[in-house]
Amino acid sequence: MKSKLLIVEDEKALRETLAYNLTNEGYEVEICADGISALEVARKTSFDLIMLDIMLPGMDGFEVCRVLRTEMNTPILMLTARDDEIDRVVGLEVGADDYIVKPFSMRELIARVKAMLRRVRIMREEATIIQTPEPSSKEILQFGDLAIDTIRREVRMRNKNLELQPKEYELLYFLAINRGRAMSRDKILEDVWGWDYVGESRTVDVHIRWLRQKIETDPANPARLVTVRGSGYRFEG
Ligand code: CA
């Protein structure tokens, strides 16, 4: 079955180039030129991925993403024009799953789309496996006052649920099951994001920063998510 993509981009030339190339890749593509109609279309049809530009007439991409997040789990790839938008894009406030910085090549974009769709597929399969009842002490990973509930995919601190984005959960889970081991940014990208190429390691740093805000007593001096100089990160429990 063809994966269905929604492209939200007000620049006609870019919108049509995206639609043309992604259709050629075998995807079913719908297009929108503004945020309001994107919301309407996304509510009517179930998409596998939504590609969302930030600067849109009427309602901007940040706002559209925020609304979509409250209504559906569809993965959202933001098309950003500026570096300083990245923090907001993946932060809790907006909550996109991933971003790509303009200008990008079609090859780059298609690789990203494929990686995101593959990741969703794997997660769905994992979710199905996890739902089969098989009681085990490994269901909840406990690290002091921090608990990772792998069945409910929830994280609790002092018995209070933390609001984590799906990617933040996956990142924390990945580091936690590799506790005490230094994980390079590339390895993290490969395992958590499913990217089979290097680069964009800033994504990892941004997510670590957000996670630290949530699970560290003193985010400026992290005791759990430790930076490994010149390499990546290590979970200390
Ligand atoms: Ca735009």
Short mmCIF file of C-alpha atoms and ligand atoms in Angstrom, two decimals:
data_model
loop_
_atom_site.label_atom_id
_atom_site.label_comp_id
_atom_site.label_asym_id
_atom_site.label_seq_id
_atom_site.Cartn_x
_atom_site.Cartn_y
_atom_site.Cartn_z
CA MET A 1 0.00 0.00 0.00
CA LYS A 2 1.23 3.47 -0.88
CA SER A 3 2.15 5.80 1.96
CA LYS A 4 0.11 8.98 1.96
CA LEU A 5 1.84 12.31 2.38
CA LEU A 6 0.47 15.79 2.89
CA ILE A 7 2.62 18.69 1.72
CA VAL A 8 1.87 22.11 3.20
CA GLU A 9 3.89 24.79 1.46
CA ASP A 10 2.82 28.21 0.18
CA GLU A 11 5.61 28.58 -2.37
CA LYS A 12 4.06 27.21 -5.51
CA ALA A 13 7.30 26.17 -7.23
CA LEU A 14 8.61 24.28 -4.20
CA ARG A 15 5.21 22.71 -3.51
CA GLU A 16 5.00 21.38 -7.04
CA THR A 17 8.60 20.17 -7.08
CA LEU A 18 7.99 18.29 -3.84
CA ALA A 19 4.74 16.80 -5.10
CA TYR A 20 6.33 15.77 -8.40
CA ASN A 21 9.36 14.12 -6.84
CA LEU A 22 7.51 12.34 -4.07
CA THR A 23 4.87 11.06 -6.48
CA ASN A 24 7.72 9.70 -8.61
CA GLU A 25 9.03 7.93 -5.51
CA GLY A 26 5.73 6.08 -5.31
CA TYR A 27 3.96 8.08 -2.63
CA GLU A 28 0.40 9.29 -2.74
CA VAL A 29 0.60 13.03 -2.33
CA GLU A 30 -1.85 15.77 -1.38
CA ILE A 31 -0.95 19.42 -1.32
CA CYS A 32 -2.08 22.51 0.60
CA ALA A 33 -0.96 26.11 0.28
CA ASP A 34 -1.95 27.43 3.70
CA GLY A 35 -2.34 26.35 7.30
CA ILE A 36 -6.12 26.53 7.66
CA SER A 37 -6.83 24.27 4.69
CA ALA A 38 -4.02 21.94 5.85
CA LEU A 39 -5.88 21.40 9.12
CA GLU A 40 -9.10 20.66 7.28
CA VAL A 41 -7.44 18.17 4.93
CA ALA A 42 -5.51 16.48 7.75
CA ARG A 43 -8.73 15.98 9.70
CA LYS A 44 -10.49 14.38 6.76
CA THR A 45 -7.80 12.01 5.54
CA SER A 46 -5.39 9.88 7.51
CA PHE A 47 -1.81 10.59 6.37
CA ASP A 48 1.38 8.68 7.08
CA LEU A 49 3.42 11.86 7.17
CA ILE A 50 2.77 15.60 7.07
CA MET A 51 5.38 17.96 5.65
CA LEU A 52 4.84 21.39 7.06
CA ASP A 53 6.40 24.71 6.08
CA ILE A 54 6.73 27.28 8.89
CA MET A 55 6.06 30.59 7.17
CA LEU A 56 2.54 30.17 5.84
CA PRO A 57 -0.16 32.75 5.19
CA GLY A 58 -2.90 33.01 7.81
CA MET A 59 -1.90 30.37 10.32
CA ASP A 60 1.82 29.56 10.51
CA GLY A 61 3.37 26.11 10.64
CA PHE A 62 4.09 26.32 14.37
CA GLU A 63 0.42 26.85 15.12
CA VAL A 64 -0.73 24.17 12.66
CA CYS A 65 1.70 21.69 14.22
CA ARG A 66 0.54 22.53 17.72
CA VAL A 67 -3.10 21.92 16.79
CA LEU A 68 -2.33 18.70 14.89
CA ARG A 69 -0.37 17.38 17.87
CA THR A 70 -3.41 17.63 20.10
CA GLU A 71 -5.55 15.73 17.58
CA MET A 72 -3.39 13.05 15.98
CA ASN A 73 -0.08 11.14 16.09
CA THR A 74 0.80 11.59 12.44
CA PRO A 75 4.56 12.21 12.10
CA ILE A 76 5.32 15.82 11.20
CA LEU A 77 8.37 16.95 9.26
CA MET A 78 8.89 20.71 9.47
CA LEU A 79 10.48 22.65 6.63
CA THR A 80 12.45 25.39 8.36
CA ALA A 81 14.20 28.33 6.79
CA ARG A 82 16.25 29.47 9.73
CA ASP A 83 18.57 27.80 12.20
CA ASP A 84 17.05 29.63 15.15
CA GLU A 85 13.68 28.00 14.52
CA ILE A 86 14.99 24.51 15.22
CA ASP A 87 14.75 24.71 19.00
CA ARG A 88 11.09 25.67 18.85
CA VAL A 89 10.30 23.13 16.16
CA VAL A 90 11.30 20.07 18.15
CA GLY A 91 10.44 21.52 21.54
CA LEU A 92 7.43 20.56 23.58
CA GLU A 93 5.60 23.71 22.55
CA VAL A 94 5.47 22.78 18.86
CA GLY A 95 6.46 19.13 18.95
CA ALA A 96 7.37 18.24 15.38
CA ASP A 97 9.02 14.86 14.90
CA ASP A 98 11.77 16.11 12.68
CA TYR A 99 12.86 19.05 10.57
CA ILE A 100 14.81 19.77 7.44
CA VAL A 101 16.50 23.11 6.82
CA LYS A 102 15.87 24.97 3.56
CA PRO A 103 17.37 24.89 1.04
CA PHE A 104 17.54 21.10 0.87
CA SER A 105 18.10 18.73 -2.02
CA MET A 106 15.32 16.40 -3.13
CA ARG A 107 17.63 13.49 -2.42
CA GLU A 108 18.08 14.66 1.16
CA LEU A 109 14.36 15.16 1.62
CA ILE A 110 13.42 11.77 0.19
CA ALA A 111 15.99 10.07 2.43
CA ARG A 112 14.45 11.82 5.42
CA VAL A 113 10.90 10.89 4.47
CA LYS A 114 11.89 7.26 3.99
CA ALA A 115 13.67 7.18 7.35
CA MET A 116 10.66 8.66 9.13
CA LEU A 117 8.21 6.25 7.54
CA ARG A 118 10.48 3.30 8.29
CA ARG A 119 10.75 4.41 11.90
CA VAL A 120 6.96 4.64 12.23
CA ARG A 121 6.61 1.16 10.81
CA ILE A 122 9.14 -0.27 13.27
CA MET A 123 7.46 1.49 16.18
CA ARG A 124 4.07 0.11 15.21
CA GLU A 125 5.53 -3.39 15.03
CA GLU A 126 7.22 -2.94 18.41
CA ALA A 127 3.98 -1.66 19.89
CA THR A 128 2.20 -4.79 18.69
CA ILE A 129 4.85 -7.04 20.22
CA ILE A 130 4.80 -5.13 23.50
CA GLN A 131 1.03 -5.48 23.80
CA THR A 132 1.22 -9.25 23.98
CA PRO A 133 0.95 -10.05 27.68
CA GLU A 134 4.27 -11.24 28.97
CA PRO A 135 4.79 -10.07 32.52
CA SER A 136 8.36 -9.22 33.28
CA SER A 137 10.29 -7.10 35.73
CA LYS A 138 11.79 -5.32 32.74
CA GLU A 139 8.50 -3.55 32.03
CA ILE A 140 9.42 -0.68 34.30
CA LEU A 141 12.97 0.56 34.34
CA GLN A 142 13.64 2.26 37.64
CA PHE A 143 16.52 4.66 38.20
CA GLY A 144 16.19 6.27 41.59
CA ASP A 145 13.15 8.51 41.44
CA LEU A 146 12.94 8.14 37.66
CA ALA A 147 10.76 5.37 36.24
CA ILE A 148 10.45 4.42 32.56
CA ASP A 149 7.30 2.44 31.95
CA THR A 150 8.05 0.59 28.73
CA ILE A 151 4.53 -0.78 28.36
CA ARG A 152 2.69 2.50 28.65
CA ARG A 153 5.63 4.41 27.16
CA GLU A 154 5.49 6.81 30.04
CA VAL A 155 8.14 8.37 32.20
CA ARG A 156 7.55 9.27 35.82
CA MET A 157 9.60 11.33 38.24
CA ARG A 158 8.71 10.98 41.89
CA ASN A 159 5.49 9.27 40.72
CA LYS A 160 4.53 12.25 38.58
CA ASN A 161 4.06 11.68 34.85
CA LEU A 162 6.39 13.70 32.63
CA GLU A 163 5.16 15.02 29.33
CA LEU A 164 7.65 13.70 26.83
CA GLN A 165 7.49 13.94 23.08
CA PRO A 166 7.65 10.54 21.34
CA LYS A 167 11.24 11.21 20.23
CA GLU A 168 12.26 12.28 23.73
CA TYR A 169 10.88 9.05 25.10
CA GLU A 170 12.69 6.97 22.51
CA LEU A 171 15.95 8.81 23.10
CA LEU A 172 15.70 8.37 26.87
CA TYR A 173 14.74 4.72 26.51
CA PHE A 174 17.64 4.04 24.16
CA LEU A 175 20.19 5.67 26.48
CA ALA A 176 18.66 4.03 29.56
CA ILE A 177 18.89 0.50 28.20
CA ASN A 178 22.51 1.29 27.36
CA ARG A 179 23.13 2.72 30.80
CA GLY A 180 26.74 3.60 31.60
CA ARG A 181 27.82 3.28 28.00
CA ALA A 182 28.90 6.26 25.89
CA MET A 183 26.70 6.52 22.81
CA SER A 184 27.93 8.58 19.88
CA ARG A 185 25.60 11.04 18.17
CA ASP A 186 25.76 8.97 15.00
CA LYS A 187 24.82 5.81 16.83
CA ILE A 188 21.95 7.64 18.54
CA LEU A 189 20.73 9.05 15.22
CA GLU A 190 20.89 5.64 13.63
CA ASP A 191 19.03 3.85 16.41
CA VAL A 192 16.55 6.48 17.53
CA TRP A 193 15.93 8.36 14.31
CA GLY A 194 16.73 5.54 11.93
CA TRP A 195 18.89 7.69 9.74
CA ASP A 196 21.40 5.73 7.77
CA TYR A 197 23.68 8.66 7.18
CA VAL A 198 25.76 10.98 9.32
CA GLY A 199 25.19 14.66 9.90
CA GLU A 200 22.44 16.70 11.55
CA SER A 201 23.78 15.61 14.92
CA ARG A 202 22.44 18.90 16.30
CA THR A 203 19.08 17.14 16.41
CA VAL A 204 20.41 14.90 19.17
CA ASP A 205 21.80 17.86 21.13
CA VAL A 206 18.50 19.73 20.94
CA HIS A 207 16.54 16.74 22.20
CA ILE A 208 19.04 16.10 24.99
CA ARG A 209 18.64 19.72 26.06
CA TRP A 210 14.86 19.35 26.26
CA LEU A 211 15.11 16.03 28.09
CA ARG A 212 17.47 17.51 30.65
CA GLN A 213 14.93 20.22 31.40
CA LYS A 214 12.52 17.47 32.32
CA ILE A 215 14.53 14.81 34.11
CA GLU A 216 17.49 16.63 35.66
CA THR A 217 17.29 18.30 39.05
CA ASP A 218 19.83 20.82 37.78
CA PRO A 219 19.71 20.82 33.95
CA ALA A 220 22.86 22.97 33.77
CA ASN A 221 24.80 20.30 35.66
CA PRO A 222 23.28 17.07 34.42
CA ALA A 223 23.75 13.99 36.57
CA ARG A 224 21.70 11.58 34.43
CA LEU A 225 22.29 12.59 30.83
CA VAL A 226 26.01 13.16 30.82
CA THR A 227 27.91 14.66 27.91
CA VAL A 228 30.81 12.54 26.69
CA ARG A 229 33.32 15.00 25.24
CA GLY A 230 33.95 14.62 21.54
CA SER A 231 31.54 11.73 21.28
CA GLY A 232 28.00 11.90 22.52
CA TYR A 233 26.06 11.06 25.64
CA ARG A 234 25.84 8.56 28.43
CA PHE A 235 22.96 7.74 30.75
CA GLU A 236 24.04 7.44 34.37
CA GLY A 237 20.70 6.42 35.88
CA CA B 1 6.62 29.58 3.24
#
